[in-house]
Coordinates of C-alpha atoms in Angstrom, one line a residue:
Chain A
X1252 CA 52.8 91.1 95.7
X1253 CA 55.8 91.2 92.9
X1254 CA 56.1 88.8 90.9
X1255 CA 58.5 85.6 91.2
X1256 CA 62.2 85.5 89.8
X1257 CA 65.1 83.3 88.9
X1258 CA 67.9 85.1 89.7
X1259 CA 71.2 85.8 91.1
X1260 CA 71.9 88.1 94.3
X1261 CA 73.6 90.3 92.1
X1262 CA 70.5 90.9 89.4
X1263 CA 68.7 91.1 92.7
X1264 CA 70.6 94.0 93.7
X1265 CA 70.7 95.9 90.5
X1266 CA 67.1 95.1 89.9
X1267 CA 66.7 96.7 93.3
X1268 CA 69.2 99.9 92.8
X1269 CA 66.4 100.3 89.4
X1270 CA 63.7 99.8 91.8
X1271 CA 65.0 102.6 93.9
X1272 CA 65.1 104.8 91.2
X1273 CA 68.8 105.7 91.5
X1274 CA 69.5 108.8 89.5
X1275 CA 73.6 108.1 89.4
X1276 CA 75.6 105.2 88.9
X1277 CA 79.4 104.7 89.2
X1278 CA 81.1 101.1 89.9
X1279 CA 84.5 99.7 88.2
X1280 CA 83.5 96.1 87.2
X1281 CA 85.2 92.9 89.6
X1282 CA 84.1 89.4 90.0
X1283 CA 81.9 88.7 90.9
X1284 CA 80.5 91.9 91.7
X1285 CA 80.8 92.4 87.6
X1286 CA 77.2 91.1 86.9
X1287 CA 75.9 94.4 88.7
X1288 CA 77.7 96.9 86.7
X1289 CA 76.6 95.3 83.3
X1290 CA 73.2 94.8 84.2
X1291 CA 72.8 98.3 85.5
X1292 CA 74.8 99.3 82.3
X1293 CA 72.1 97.6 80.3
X1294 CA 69.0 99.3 81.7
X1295 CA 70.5 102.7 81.5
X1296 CA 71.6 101.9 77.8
X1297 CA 67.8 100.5 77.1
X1298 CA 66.2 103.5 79.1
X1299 CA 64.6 101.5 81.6
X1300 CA 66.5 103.2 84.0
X1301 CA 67.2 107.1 83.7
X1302 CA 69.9 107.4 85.3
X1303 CA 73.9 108.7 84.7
X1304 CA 76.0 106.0 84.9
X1305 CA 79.5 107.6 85.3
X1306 CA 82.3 105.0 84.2
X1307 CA 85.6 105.3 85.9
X1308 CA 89.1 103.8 85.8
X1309 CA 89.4 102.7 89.4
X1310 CA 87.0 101.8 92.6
X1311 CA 88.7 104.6 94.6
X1312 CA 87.2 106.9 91.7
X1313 CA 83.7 105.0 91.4
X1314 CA 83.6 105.7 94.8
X1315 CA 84.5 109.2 94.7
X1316 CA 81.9 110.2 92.0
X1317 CA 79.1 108.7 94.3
X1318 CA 80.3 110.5 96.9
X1319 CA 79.8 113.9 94.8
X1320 CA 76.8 113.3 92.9
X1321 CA 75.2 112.3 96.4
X1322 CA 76.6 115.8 98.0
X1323 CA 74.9 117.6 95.5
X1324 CA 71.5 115.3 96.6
X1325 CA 71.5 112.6 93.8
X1326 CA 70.1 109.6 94.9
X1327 CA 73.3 107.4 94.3
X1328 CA 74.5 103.1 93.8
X1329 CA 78.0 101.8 93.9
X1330 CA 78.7 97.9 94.0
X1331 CA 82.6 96.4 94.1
X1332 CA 84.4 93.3 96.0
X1333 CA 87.5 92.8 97.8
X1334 CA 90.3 94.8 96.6
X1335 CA 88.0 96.9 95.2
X1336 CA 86.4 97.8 98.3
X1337 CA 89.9 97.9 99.4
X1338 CA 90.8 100.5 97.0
X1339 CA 87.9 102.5 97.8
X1340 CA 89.3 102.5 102.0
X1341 CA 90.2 106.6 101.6
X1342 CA 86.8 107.3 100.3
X1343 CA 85.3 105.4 103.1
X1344 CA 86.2 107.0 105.3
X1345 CA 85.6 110.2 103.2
X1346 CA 82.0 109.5 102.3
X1347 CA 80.9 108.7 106.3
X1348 CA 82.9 111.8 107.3
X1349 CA 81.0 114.0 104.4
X1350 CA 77.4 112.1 106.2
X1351 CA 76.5 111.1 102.5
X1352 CA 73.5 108.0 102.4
X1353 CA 75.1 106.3 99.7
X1354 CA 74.0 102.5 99.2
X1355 CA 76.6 100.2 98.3
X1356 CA 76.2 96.3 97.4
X1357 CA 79.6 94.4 98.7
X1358 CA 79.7 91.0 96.9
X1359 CA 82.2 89.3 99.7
X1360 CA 85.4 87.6 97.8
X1361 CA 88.3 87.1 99.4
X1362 CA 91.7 89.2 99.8
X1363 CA 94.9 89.0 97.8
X1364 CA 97.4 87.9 98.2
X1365 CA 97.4 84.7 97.0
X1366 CA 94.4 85.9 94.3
X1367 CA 91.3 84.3 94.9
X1368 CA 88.0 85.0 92.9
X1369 CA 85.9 83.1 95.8
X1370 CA 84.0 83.9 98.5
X1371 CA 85.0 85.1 102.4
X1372 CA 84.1 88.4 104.1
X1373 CA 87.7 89.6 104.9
X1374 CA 86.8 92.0 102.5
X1375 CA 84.3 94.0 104.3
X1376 CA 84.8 93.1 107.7
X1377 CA 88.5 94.4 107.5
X1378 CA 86.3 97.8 106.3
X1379 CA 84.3 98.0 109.4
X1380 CA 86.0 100.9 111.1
X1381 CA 85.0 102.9 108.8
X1382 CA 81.8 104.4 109.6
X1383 CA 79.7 103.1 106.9
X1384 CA 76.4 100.6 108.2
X1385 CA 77.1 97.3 107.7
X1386 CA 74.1 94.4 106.5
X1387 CA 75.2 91.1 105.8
X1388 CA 72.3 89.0 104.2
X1389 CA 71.5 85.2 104.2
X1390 CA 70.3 84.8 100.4
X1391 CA 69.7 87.0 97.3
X1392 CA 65.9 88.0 98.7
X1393 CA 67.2 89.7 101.5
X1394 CA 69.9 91.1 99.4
X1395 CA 67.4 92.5 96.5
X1396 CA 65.5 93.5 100.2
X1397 CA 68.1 94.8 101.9
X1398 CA 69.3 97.2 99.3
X1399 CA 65.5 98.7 99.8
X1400 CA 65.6 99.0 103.0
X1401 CA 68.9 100.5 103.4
X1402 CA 68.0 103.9 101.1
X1403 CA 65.7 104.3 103.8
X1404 CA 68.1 104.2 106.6
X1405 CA 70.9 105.3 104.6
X1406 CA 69.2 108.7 103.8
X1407 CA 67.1 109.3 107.1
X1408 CA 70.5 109.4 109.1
X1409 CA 72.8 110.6 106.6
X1410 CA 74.8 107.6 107.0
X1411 CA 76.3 105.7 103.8
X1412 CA 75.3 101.4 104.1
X1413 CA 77.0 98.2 102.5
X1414 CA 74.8 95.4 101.4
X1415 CA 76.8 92.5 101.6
X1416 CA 76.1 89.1 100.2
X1417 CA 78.6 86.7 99.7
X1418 CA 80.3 86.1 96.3
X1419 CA 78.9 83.0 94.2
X1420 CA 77.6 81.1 96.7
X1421 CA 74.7 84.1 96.4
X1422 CA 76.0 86.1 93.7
X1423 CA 76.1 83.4 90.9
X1424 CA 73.5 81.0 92.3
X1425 CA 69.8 81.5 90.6
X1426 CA 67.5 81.0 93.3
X1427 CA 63.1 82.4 93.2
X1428 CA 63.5 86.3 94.3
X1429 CA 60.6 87.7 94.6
X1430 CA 60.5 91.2 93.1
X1431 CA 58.1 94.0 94.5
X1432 CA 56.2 95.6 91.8
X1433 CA 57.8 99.3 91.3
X1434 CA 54.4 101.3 93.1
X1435 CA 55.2 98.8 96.3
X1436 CA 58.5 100.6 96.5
X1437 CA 57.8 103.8 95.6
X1438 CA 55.4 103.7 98.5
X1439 CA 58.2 102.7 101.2
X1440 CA 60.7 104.8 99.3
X1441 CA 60.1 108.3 99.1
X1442 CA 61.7 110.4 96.7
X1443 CA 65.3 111.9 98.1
X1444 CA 65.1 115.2 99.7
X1445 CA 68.0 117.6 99.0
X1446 CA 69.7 118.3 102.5
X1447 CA 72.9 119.2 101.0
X1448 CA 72.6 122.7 101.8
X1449 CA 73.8 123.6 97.8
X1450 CA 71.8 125.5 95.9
X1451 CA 73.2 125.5 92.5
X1452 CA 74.0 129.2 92.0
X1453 CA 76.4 130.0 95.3
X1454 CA 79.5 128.8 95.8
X1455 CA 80.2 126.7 99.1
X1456 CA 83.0 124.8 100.2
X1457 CA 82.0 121.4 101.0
X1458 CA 83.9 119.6 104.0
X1459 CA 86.3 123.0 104.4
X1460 CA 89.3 122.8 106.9
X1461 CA 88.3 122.0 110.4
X1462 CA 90.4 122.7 113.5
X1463 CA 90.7 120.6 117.0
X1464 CA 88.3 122.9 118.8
X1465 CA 85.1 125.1 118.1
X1466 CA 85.9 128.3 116.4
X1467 CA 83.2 131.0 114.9
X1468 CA 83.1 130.8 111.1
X1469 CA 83.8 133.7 108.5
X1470 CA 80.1 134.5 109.1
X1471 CA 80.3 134.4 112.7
X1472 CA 78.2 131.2 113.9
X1473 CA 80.1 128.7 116.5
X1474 CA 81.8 125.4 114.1
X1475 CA 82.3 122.4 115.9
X1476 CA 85.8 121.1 115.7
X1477 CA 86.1 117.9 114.3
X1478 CA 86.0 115.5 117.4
X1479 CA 82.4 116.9 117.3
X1480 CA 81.6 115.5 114.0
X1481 CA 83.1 112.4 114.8
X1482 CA 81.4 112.2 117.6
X1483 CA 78.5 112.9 116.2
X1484 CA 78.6 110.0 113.4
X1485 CA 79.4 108.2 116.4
X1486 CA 76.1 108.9 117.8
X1487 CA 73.7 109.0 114.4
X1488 CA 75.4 105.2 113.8
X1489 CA 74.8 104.1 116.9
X1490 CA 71.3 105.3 117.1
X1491 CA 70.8 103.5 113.6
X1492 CA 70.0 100.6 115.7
X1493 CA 65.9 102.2 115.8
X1494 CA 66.5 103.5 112.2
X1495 CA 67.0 99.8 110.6
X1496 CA 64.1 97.8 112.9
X1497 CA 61.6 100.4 112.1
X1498 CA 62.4 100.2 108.5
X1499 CA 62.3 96.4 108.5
X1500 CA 58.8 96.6 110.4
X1501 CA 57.7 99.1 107.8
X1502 CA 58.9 97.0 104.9
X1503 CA 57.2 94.2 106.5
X1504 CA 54.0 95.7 106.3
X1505 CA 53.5 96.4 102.9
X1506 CA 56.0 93.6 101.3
X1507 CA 55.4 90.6 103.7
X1508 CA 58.8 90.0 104.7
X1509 CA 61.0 90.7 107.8
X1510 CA 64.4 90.4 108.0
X1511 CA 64.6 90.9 111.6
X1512 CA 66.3 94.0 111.9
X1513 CA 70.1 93.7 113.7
X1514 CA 70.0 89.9 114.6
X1515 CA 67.9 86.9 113.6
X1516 CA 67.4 83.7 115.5
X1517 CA 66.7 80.1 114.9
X1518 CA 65.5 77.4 117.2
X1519 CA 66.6 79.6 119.8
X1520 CA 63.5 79.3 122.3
X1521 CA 64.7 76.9 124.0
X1522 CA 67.9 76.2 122.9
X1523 CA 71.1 75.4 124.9
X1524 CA 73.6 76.4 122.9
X1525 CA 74.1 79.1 120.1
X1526 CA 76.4 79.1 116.9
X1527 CA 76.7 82.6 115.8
X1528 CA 77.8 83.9 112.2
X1529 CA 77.1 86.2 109.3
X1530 CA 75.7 85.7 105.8
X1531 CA 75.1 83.1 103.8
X1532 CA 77.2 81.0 106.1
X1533 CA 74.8 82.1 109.4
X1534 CA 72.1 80.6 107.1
X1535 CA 74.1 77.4 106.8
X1536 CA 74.5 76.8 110.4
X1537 CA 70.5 76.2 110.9
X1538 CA 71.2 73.1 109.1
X1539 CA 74.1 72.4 111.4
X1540 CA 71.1 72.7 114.0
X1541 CA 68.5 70.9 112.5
X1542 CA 71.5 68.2 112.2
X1543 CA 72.5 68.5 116.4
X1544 CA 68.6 68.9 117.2
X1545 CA 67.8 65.1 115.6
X1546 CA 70.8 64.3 118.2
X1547 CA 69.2 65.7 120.5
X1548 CA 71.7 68.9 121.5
X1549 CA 69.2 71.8 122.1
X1550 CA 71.5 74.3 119.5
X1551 CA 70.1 77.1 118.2
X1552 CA 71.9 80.1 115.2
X1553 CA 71.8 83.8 116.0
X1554 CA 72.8 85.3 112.7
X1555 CA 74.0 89.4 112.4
X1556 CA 72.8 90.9 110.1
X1557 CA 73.9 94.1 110.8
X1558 CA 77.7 93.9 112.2
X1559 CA 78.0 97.9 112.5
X1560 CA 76.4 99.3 114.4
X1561 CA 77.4 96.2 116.5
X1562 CA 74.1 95.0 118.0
X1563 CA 75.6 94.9 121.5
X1564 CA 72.2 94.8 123.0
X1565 CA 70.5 91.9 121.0
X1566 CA 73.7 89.9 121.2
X1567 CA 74.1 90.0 124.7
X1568 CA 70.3 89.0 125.2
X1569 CA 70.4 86.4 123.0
X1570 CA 73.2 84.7 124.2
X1571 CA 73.9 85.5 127.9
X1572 CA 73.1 82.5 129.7
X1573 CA 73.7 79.7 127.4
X1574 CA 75.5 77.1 128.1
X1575 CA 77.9 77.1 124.9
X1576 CA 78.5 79.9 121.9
X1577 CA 80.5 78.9 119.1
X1578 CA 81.4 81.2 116.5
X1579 CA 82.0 80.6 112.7
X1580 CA 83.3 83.5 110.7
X1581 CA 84.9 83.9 107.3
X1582 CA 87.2 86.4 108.8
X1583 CA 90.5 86.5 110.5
X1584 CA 91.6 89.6 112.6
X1585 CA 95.5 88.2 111.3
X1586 CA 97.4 88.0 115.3
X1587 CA 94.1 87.1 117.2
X1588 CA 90.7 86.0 116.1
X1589 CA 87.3 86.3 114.2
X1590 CA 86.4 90.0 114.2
X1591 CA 82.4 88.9 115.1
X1592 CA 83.9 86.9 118.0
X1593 CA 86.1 89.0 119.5
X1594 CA 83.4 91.8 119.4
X1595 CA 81.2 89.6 120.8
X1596 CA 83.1 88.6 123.8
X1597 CA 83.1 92.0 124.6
X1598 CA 80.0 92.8 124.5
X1599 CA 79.1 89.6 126.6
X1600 CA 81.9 90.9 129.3
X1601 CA 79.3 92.7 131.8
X1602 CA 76.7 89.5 131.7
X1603 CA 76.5 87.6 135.2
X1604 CA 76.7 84.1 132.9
X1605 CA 78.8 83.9 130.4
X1606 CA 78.9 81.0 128.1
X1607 CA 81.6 78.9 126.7
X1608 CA 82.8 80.2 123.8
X1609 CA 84.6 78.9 120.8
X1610 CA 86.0 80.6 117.8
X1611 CA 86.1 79.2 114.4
X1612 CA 87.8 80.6 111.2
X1613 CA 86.2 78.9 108.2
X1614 CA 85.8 78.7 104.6
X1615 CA 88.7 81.4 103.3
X1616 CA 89.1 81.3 99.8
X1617 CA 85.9 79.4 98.9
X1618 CA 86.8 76.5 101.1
X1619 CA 83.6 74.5 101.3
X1620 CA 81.8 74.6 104.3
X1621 CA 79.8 71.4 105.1
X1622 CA 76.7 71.2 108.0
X1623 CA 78.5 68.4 109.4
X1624 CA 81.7 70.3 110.4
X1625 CA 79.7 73.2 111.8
X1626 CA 77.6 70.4 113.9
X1627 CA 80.8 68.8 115.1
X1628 CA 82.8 71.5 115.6
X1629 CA 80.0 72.9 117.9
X1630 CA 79.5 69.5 119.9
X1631 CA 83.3 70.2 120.9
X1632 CA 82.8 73.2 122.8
X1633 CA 79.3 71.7 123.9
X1634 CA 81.3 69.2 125.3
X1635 CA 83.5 71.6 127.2
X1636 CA 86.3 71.8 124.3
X1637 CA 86.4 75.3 123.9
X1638 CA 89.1 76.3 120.9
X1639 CA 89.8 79.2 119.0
X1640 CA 91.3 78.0 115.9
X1641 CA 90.8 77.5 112.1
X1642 CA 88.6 75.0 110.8
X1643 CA 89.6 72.2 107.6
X1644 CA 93.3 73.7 107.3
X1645 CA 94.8 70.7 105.4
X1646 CA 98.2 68.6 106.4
X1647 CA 99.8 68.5 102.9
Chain B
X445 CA 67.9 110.8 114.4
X446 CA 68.2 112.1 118.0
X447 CA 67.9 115.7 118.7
X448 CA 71.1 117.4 118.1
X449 CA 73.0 121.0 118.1
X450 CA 75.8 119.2 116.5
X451 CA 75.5 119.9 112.5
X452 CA 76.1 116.6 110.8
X453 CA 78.3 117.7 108.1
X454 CA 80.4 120.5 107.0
X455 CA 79.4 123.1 104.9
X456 CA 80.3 127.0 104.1
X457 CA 80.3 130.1 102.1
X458 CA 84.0 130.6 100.6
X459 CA 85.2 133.5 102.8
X460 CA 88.3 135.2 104.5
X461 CA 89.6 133.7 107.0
X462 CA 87.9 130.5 106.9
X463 CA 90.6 128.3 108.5
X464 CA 91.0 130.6 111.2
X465 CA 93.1 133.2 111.6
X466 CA 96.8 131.3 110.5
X467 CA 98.9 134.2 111.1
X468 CA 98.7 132.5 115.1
X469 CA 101.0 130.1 113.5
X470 CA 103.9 131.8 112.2
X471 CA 107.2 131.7 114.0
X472 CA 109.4 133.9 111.2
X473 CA 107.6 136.8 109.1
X474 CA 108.6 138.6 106.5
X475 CA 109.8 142.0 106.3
X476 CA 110.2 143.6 102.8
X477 CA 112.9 145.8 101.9
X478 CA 110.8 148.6 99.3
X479 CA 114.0 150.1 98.0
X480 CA 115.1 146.7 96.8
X481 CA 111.1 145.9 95.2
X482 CA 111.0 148.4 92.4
X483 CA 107.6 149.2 91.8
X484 CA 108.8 150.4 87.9
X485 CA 109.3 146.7 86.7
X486 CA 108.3 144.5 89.4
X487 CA 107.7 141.5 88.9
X488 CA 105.5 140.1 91.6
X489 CA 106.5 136.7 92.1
X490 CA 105.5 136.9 95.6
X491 CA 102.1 137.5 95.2
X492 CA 102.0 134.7 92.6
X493 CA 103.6 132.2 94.9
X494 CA 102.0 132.8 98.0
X495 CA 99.9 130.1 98.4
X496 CA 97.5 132.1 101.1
X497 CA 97.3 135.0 98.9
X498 CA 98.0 137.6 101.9
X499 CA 100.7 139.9 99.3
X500 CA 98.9 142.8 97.1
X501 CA 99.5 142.9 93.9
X502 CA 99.9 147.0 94.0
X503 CA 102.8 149.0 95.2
X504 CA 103.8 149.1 97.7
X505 CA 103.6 145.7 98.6
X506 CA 101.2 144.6 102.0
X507 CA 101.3 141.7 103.6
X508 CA 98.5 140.8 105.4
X509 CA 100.2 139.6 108.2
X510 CA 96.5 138.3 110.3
X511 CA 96.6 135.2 107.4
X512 CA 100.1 135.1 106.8
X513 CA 101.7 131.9 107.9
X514 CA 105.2 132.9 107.8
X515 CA 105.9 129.8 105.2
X516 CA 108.9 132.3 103.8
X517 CA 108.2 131.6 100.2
X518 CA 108.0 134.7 99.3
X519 CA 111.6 135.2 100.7
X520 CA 112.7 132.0 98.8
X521 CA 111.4 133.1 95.1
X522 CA 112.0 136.8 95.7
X523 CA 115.4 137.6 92.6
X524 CA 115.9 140.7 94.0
X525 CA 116.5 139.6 97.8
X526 CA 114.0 142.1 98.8
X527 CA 112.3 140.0 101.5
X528 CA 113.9 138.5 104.4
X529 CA 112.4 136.5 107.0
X530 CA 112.5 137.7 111.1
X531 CA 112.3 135.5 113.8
X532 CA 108.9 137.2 115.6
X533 CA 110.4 137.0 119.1

């Protein structure tokens, strides 16, 4: 056992990144993501954290230096938020390519234009192409938990992670954490191992030209070309799936706590119909089901928790077979729909019975979201209303 | 992580040759008129341009024509004229 906190997600997740005994540091401060960077700042300042915290002039350099100090097999932390992220997009794809297991927290804020400070997930949704692994987490436990868990996974399959918890409503909102005692972690986290394949006195090109088909190298051994990367990432992210339940069972058994690897449920036994969503608005719709239970509508929530790899599996078994799904996503894919909806439909397009489904777009902009229009927005399509529009845009 | 001969990143020794051999892709090369190159007060521009570093910096000049992409700089920064680009075919 740790020992109880007040805090914010984000002193969550830099308490964690300490936890994990990162060695290097690099993040360009943005709210509300900004709390990380000075708290991490802090400890490596006091020298509770030895660490090299690089500072940089942009996210797409913050992002960069990571991706270095973690080549050379530095155990590595990065935080940013919206158009920070979206500055980073080239090195996205440039860290998953270079199969580097960085751990970055993603403090969802919306997009500009129009600025906005508040909270959606356009931000990192509109990033999910990009080959990182994706965790999207309820409340500021599962972020500080999350961050934990994902250096595991992050640097048993090479493959760089994004904690995301959404801005303010988690990052700015103290709530009791509590915070495993540093021997707890150690004993789930082992140090890095250095796979980088640099030994600090020869020279080596790192991510060299590659052609379109195999080819010997200078010293004779068969390269793949680079559809075989690819498609190797490809593979290694979909296998993750294994990676991220058996690090959540392991966490489990020495912290107590499950986060139930790719997809959570509630009420779902015996429920009738499903709302689906991510973050801390997933965790909002139980009360939306609490609310249509004492009315007597058998609903249920299955939250993702992790959106990439797409749990195409878990989905489809939790919700094949219900009478209604309605979705509710701070997301917009801008000329069709919710990102986790239309995803979701696919995956559902092989099951013998398919639900009802409805797609809702809520809470842009830190537009409050209420219970009570999740509860009635879902007792549309459970009445055979199926839509796929925006929820609460105002008539001015 | 499944078992797999696929490497999951890209890593090498620097070394000749390591993008393949990019002479495949030249469609003009450059030919090198020695009379017009004096060797007395050269000034070898060429081999300080070329940005595959196939031209020797001793007399007389070699192009190694198994890198050489046939890009024609050499041809272009040349102020004696002494290389001219040849359509290979």
């Amino acid at each position: 056992m740790g020992r109880i906190e007040i805090i914010t997600a984000n002193t969550a997740a830099a308490l964690a990144a300490k936890l994990c005994r990162v060695q290097v540091i690099s993040a360009y401060p943005i709210t509300p993501q900004t709390p990380v960077t000075e708290e991490l700042a802090e400890m490596v300042e006091n020298g509770s954290l030895k660490a090299e915290y690089i500072t940089v002039e942009s996210e797409h350099s913050a992002l960069a230096s990571v991706v270095a100090a973690s080549q050379v097999g530095a155990r590595v932390f990065t935080a940013t938020s919206a158009n920070g992220l979206l500055y980073m997009h080239e090195m996205l794809h440039w860290a998953a390519g270079s199969r580097v297991p960085i751990v970055m927290a993603c403090v969802n804020r919306g997009v500009g234009a129009p600025w906005t400070i508040l909270n959606d997930q356009q931000d990192t949704v509109s990033q999910r192409d990009t080959g990182w692994i994706q965790i999207y987490c309820r409340n500021s436990q599962e972020a500080l938990d999350s961050v934990i868990q994902a250096y595991r996974v992050a640097e048993r399959i090479q493959i760089p992670i994004m904690v995301c918890y959404d801005g303010f409503i988690l990052s700015h909102t103290s709530t009791p954490v509590d915070v495993p005692l540093q021997e707890e972690v150690d004993g789930f986290l082992p140090p890095l191992e250095d796979r980088s394949g640099i030994d600090g006195h020869t020279l080596m090109n790192v991510n060299p030209l590659i052609l379109s088909d195999p080819r010997p190298d200078p010293e004779g051994r068969l390269m793949p070309g680079y559809m075989e990367f690819r498609h190797r990432l490809q593979q290694d992210i979909l296998d993750s799936v294994n990676e991220i339940q058996s690090a959540d069972e392991e966490f489990s058994k020495i912290f107590g706590r499950s986060w139930g690897a790719s997809v959570w449920t509630y009420r779902m036994d015996d429920a009738e119909h499903a709302m689906v969503s991510m973050g801390s608005l997933a965790s909002e719709c139980t009360l939306a089901a609490d609310q249509l239970r004492n009315e007597g509508v058998k609903a249920g929530v299955v939250g993702v928790r992790v959106y990439r790899p797409f749990p195409r599996v878990e989905i489809v078994e939790s919700l094949a077979g219900l009478k209604t799904v309605t979705f509710f996503e701070k997301d917009v894919s801008y000329g069709y729909q919710g990102a986790l909806a239309m995803d979701a439909k696919a995956a559902m397009y092989d099951s013998k019975h398919r639900p009802l489904i409805s797609s809702y777009i809520v809470g842009l902009g830190g537009r409050d979201v209420r219970p009570d229009q999740l509860a009635q927005a879902t007792l549309k399509c459970v009445g055979g209303e199926t839509k796929h529009c925006w929820l609460d845009v105002r008539d001015l | 992580m499944a078992e797999n001969s696929i490497p999951i990143r890209t890593i090498s020794k620097p070394a000749e040759g390591e993008a393949g051999k990019t002479g495949d892709w030249r469609s003009q090369t450059p030919r090198i008129d020695h009379d017009k190159c004096s060797k007395k007060d050269s000034c070898l521009l060429c081999w300080l341009y070329c940005p595959d570093g196939v031209i020797s910096s001793t007399f007389p000049l070699e192009i190694d024509l198994t890198y050489c992409k046939g890009c024609g700089i050499c041809a272009e920064e040349c102020p004696r004229k002494a290389i001219d680009m040849v359509d290979d075919k």
